[in-house]
CSV table of C-alpha atoms in Angstrom, one decimal:
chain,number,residue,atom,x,y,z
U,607,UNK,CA,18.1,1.9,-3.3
U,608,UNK,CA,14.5,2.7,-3.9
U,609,UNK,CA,13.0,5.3,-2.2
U,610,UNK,CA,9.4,7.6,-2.3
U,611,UNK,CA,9.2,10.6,-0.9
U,612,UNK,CA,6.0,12.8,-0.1
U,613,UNK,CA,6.7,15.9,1.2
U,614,UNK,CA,3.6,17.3,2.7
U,615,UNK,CA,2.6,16.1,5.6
U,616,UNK,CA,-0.6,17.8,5.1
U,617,UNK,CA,-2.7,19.7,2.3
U,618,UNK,CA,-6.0,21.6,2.6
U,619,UNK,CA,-8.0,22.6,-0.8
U,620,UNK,CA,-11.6,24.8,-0.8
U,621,UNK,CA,-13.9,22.7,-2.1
U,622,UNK,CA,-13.9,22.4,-6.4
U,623,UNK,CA,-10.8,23.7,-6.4
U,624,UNK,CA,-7.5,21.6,-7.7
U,625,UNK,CA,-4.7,20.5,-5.8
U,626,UNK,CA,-1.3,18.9,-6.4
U,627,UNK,CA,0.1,16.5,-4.0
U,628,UNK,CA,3.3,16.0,-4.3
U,629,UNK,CA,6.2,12.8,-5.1
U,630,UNK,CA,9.2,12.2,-5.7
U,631,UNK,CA,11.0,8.9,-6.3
U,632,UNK,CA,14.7,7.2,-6.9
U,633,UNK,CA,15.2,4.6,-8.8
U,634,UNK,CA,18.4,2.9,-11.1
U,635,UNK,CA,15.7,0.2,-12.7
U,636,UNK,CA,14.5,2.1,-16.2
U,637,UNK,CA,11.4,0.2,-16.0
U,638,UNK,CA,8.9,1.0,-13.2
U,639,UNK,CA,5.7,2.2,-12.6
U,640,UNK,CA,4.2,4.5,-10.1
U,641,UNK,CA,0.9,4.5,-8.1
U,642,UNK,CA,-1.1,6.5,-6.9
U,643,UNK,CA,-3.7,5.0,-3.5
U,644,UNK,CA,-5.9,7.0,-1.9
U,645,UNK,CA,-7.0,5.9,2.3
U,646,UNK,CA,-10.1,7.3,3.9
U,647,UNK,CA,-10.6,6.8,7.5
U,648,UNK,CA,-11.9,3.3,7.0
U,649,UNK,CA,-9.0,2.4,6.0
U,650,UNK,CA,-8.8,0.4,3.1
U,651,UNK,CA,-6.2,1.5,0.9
U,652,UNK,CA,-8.1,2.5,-2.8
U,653,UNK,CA,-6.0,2.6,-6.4
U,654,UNK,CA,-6.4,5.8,-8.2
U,655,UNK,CA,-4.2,5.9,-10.8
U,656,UNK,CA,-0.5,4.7,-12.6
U,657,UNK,CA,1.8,5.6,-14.8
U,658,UNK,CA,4.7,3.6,-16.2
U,659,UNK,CA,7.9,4.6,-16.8
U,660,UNK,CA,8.1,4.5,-20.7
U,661,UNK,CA,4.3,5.9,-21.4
U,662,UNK,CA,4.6,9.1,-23.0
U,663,UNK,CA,1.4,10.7,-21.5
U,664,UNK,CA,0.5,11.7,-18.5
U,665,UNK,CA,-1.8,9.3,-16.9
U,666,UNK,CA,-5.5,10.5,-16.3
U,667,UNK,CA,-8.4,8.6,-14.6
U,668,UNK,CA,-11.2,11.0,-14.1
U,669,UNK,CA,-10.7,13.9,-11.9
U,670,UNK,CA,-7.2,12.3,-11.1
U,671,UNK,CA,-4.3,13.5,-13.4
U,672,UNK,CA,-0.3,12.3,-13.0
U,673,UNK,CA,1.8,14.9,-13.8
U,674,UNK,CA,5.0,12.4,-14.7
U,675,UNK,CA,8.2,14.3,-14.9
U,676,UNK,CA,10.8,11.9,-15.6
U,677,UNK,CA,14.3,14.0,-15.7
U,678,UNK,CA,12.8,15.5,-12.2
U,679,UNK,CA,11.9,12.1,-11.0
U,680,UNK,CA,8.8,13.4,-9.6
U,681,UNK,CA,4.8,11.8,-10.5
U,682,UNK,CA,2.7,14.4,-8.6
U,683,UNK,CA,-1.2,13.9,-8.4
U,684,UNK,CA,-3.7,16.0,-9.6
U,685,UNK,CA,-7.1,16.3,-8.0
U,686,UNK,CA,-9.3,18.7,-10.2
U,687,UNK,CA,-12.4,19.9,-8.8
U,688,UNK,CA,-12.1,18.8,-5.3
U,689,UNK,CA,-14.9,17.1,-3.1
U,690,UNK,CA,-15.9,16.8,0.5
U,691,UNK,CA,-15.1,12.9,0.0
U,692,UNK,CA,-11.6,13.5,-1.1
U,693,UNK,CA,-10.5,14.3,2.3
U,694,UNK,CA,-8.0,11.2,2.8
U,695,UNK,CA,-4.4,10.3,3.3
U,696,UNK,CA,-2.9,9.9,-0.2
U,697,UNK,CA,0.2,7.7,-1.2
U,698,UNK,CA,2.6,7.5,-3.7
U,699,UNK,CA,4.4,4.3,-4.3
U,700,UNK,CA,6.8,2.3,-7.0
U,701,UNK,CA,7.0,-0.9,-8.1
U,702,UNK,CA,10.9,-1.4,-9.7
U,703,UNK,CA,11.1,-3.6,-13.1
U,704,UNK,CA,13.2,-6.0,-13.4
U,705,UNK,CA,15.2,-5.6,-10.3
U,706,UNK,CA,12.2,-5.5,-8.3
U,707,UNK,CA,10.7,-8.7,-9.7
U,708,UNK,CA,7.8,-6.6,-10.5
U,709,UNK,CA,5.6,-7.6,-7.5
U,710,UNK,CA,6.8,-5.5,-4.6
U,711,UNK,CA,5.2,-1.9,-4.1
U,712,UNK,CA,6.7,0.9,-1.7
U,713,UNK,CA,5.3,3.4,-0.6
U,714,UNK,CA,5.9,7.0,0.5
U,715,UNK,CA,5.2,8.4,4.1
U,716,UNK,CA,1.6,9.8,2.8
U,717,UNK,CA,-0.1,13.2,2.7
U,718,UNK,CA,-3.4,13.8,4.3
U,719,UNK,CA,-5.8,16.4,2.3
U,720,UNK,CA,-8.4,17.9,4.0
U,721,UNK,CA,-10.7,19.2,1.6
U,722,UNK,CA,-12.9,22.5,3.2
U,723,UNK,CA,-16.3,23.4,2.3
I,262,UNK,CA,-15.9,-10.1,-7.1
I,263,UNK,CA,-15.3,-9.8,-3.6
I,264,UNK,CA,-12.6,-7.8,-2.9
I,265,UNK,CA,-9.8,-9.1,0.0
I,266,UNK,CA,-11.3,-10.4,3.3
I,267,UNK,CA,-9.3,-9.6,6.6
I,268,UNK,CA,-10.5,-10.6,10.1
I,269,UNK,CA,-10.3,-9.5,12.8
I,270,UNK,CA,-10.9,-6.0,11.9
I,271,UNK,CA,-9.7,-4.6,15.1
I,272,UNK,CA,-7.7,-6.8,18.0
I,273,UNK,CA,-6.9,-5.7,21.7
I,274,UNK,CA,-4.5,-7.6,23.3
I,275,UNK,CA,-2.2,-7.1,26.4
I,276,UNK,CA,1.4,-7.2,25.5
I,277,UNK,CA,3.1,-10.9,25.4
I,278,UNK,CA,0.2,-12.2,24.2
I,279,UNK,CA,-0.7,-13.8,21.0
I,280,UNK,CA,-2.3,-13.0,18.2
I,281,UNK,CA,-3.4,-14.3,14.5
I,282,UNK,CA,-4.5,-12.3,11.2
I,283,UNK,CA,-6.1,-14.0,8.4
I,284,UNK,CA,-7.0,-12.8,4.7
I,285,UNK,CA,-8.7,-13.9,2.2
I,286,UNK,CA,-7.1,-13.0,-1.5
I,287,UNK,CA,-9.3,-12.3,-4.1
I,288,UNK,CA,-10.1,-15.3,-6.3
I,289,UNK,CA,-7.0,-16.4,-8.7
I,290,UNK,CA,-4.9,-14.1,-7.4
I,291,UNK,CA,-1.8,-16.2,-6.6
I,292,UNK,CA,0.2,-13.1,-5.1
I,293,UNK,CA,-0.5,-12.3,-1.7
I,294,UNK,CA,1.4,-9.7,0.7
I,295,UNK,CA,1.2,-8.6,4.1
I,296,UNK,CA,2.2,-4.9,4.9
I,297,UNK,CA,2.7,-3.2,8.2
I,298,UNK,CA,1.3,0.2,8.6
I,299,UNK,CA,2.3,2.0,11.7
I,300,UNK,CA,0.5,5.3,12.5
I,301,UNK,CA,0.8,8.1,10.2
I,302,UNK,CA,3.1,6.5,8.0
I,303,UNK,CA,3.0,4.4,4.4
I,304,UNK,CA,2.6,0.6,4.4
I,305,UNK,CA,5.8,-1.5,4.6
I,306,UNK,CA,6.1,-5.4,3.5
I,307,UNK,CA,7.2,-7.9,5.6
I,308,UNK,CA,6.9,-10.7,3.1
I,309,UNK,CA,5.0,-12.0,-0.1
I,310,UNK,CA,4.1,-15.1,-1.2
I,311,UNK,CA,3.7,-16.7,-4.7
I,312,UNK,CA,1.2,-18.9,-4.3
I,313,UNK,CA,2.1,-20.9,-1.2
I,314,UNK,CA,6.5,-20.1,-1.4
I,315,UNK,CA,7.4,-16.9,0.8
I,316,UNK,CA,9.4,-15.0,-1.9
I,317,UNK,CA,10.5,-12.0,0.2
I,318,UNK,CA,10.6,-12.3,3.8
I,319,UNK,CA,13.5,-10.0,4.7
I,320,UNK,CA,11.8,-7.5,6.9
I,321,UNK,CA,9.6,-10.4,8.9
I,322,UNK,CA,10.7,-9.9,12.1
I,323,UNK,CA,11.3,-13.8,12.4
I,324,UNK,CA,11.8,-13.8,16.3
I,325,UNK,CA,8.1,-13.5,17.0
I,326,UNK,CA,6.5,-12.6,13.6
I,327,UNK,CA,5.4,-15.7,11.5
I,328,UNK,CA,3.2,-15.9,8.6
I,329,UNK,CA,1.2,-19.6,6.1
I,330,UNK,CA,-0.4,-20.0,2.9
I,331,UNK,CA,-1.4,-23.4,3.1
I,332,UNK,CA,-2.6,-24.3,-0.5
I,333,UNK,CA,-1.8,-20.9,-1.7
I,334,UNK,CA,-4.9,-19.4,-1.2
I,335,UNK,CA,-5.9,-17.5,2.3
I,336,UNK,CA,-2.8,-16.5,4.5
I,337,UNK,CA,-2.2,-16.1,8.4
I,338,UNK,CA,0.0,-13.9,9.7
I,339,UNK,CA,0.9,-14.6,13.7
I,340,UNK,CA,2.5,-12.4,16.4
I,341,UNK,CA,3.8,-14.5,19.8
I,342,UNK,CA,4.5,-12.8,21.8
I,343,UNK,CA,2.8,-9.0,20.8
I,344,UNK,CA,5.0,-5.9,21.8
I,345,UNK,CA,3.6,-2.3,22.7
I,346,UNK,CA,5.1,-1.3,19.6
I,347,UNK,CA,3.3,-4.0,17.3
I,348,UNK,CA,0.6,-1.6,17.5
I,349,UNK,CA,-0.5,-1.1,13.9
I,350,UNK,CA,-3.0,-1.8,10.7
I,351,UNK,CA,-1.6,-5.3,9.6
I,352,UNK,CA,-2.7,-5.1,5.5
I,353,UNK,CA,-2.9,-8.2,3.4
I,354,UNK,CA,-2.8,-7.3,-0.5
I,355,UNK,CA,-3.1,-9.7,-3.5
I,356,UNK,CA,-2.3,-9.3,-7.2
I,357,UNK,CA,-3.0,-11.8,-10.0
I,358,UNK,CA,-0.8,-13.7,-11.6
I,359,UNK,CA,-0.8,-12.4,-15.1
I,360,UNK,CA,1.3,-9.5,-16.4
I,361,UNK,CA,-0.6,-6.4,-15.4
I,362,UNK,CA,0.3,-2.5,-13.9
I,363,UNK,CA,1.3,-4.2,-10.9
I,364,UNK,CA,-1.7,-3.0,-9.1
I,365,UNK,CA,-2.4,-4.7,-5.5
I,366,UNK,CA,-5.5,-5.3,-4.3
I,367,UNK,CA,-5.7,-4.1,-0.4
I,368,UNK,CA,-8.2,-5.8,2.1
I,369,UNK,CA,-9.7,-3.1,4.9
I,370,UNK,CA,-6.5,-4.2,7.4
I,371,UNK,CA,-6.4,-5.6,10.9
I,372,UNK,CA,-6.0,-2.9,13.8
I,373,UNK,CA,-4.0,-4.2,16.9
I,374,UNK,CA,-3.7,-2.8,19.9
I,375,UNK,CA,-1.2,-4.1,22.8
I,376,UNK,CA,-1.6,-2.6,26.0
């Protein structure tokens, strides 16, 4: 079965430094596509970034960055130059291909940065 | 565009009681989800409609949980009666139609409380 898994419960960067939040995913489907949403305290959940499971380059958007390892199963976010507004819970989720119908997302348990000044 | 409308943003009730969610997808999109986010943890669905026919229902607690999309625009999703542990951030999400990343489109959520 699918399944996303976020290891860190909890991250803290200095400000404009970089930080890698971690994910890791299981899937049988060869096509998918993984997500990256960020949630601030207000609480709507905000899309950062994807990557699908047959591009060849890591996805960037800004100071985001996916660092897609496929044999690893693993789509870990890169924050570059981190800000006071970055502070957030941060999830990693899947959508499955064919098998999945393409329209269902799931999501992993989160990890909340806290980004010092 | 407006993004996805939710009301009520934040809902105290005392347990047994009822109560209603609404959303408002974005314009043309004819995918529409409601997710369950309990504290500290990552949404979970519990069901999605294409246009107005529930396509995945499976985790919808169908007991008390029940959820419309008249005309396959907005959606309402109902609790009777509420539980203590229905406390959560109720999420609607849409998606358009058309062949895209798959990206959903989340609404600020509805809070509920039961006391």
């Amino acid at each position: 079965a699918q399944k996303i898994t976020q290891t860190q419960p909890g991250m803290f960067v200095q400000e404009k430094e970089a930080v890698t939040l971690d994910c890791t995913y299981d899937t049988s489907d060869p096509s998918y596509g993984l997500f990256w949403y960020k949630q601030p305290s207000s609480g709507e959940m905000i899309f950062l970034i994807y990557q699908g499971s047959y591009d060849q380059q890591n996805a960037t958007e800004g100071r985001y960055s996916l660092n897609f390892q496929k044999a690893r199963k693993s789509a870990n976010l890169v924050i570059s130059a981190s800000q006071l507004g970055d502070s957030a819970m941060y999830f990693c989720a899947m959508r499955e291909g064919l098998s999945g119908g393409y329209n269902k997302l799931i999501f992993g348990a989160g990890t909340r940065l806290a980004v010092h000044p | 565009e407006a993004g996805v409308v939710q009301s009520p943003r934040y809902k105290i009730i005392e347990k047994k009681q009822p109560v209603a969610f609404w959303c408002n997808p974005i314009s043309g999109h004819n995918t529409l989800y409601w997710y369950l986010q309990n504290l500290g943890q990552g949404p979970e669905l519990l069901i999605r409609y294409e246009n107005e026919e529930a396509v995945d229902d499976s985790q919808l607690p169908k007991d008390r949980f029940s959820a419309e999309r008249l005309k396959g625009v907005d959606s309402t999703l109902k609790i009777q009666p509420a539980e203590l542990g229905d406390s959560a951030v109720y999420l609607c999400a849409s998606k358009p139609g058309r062949v895209n990343t798959g990206e959903l489109f989340f609404g600020e959520g509805s809070r509920l409380t039961v006391l």
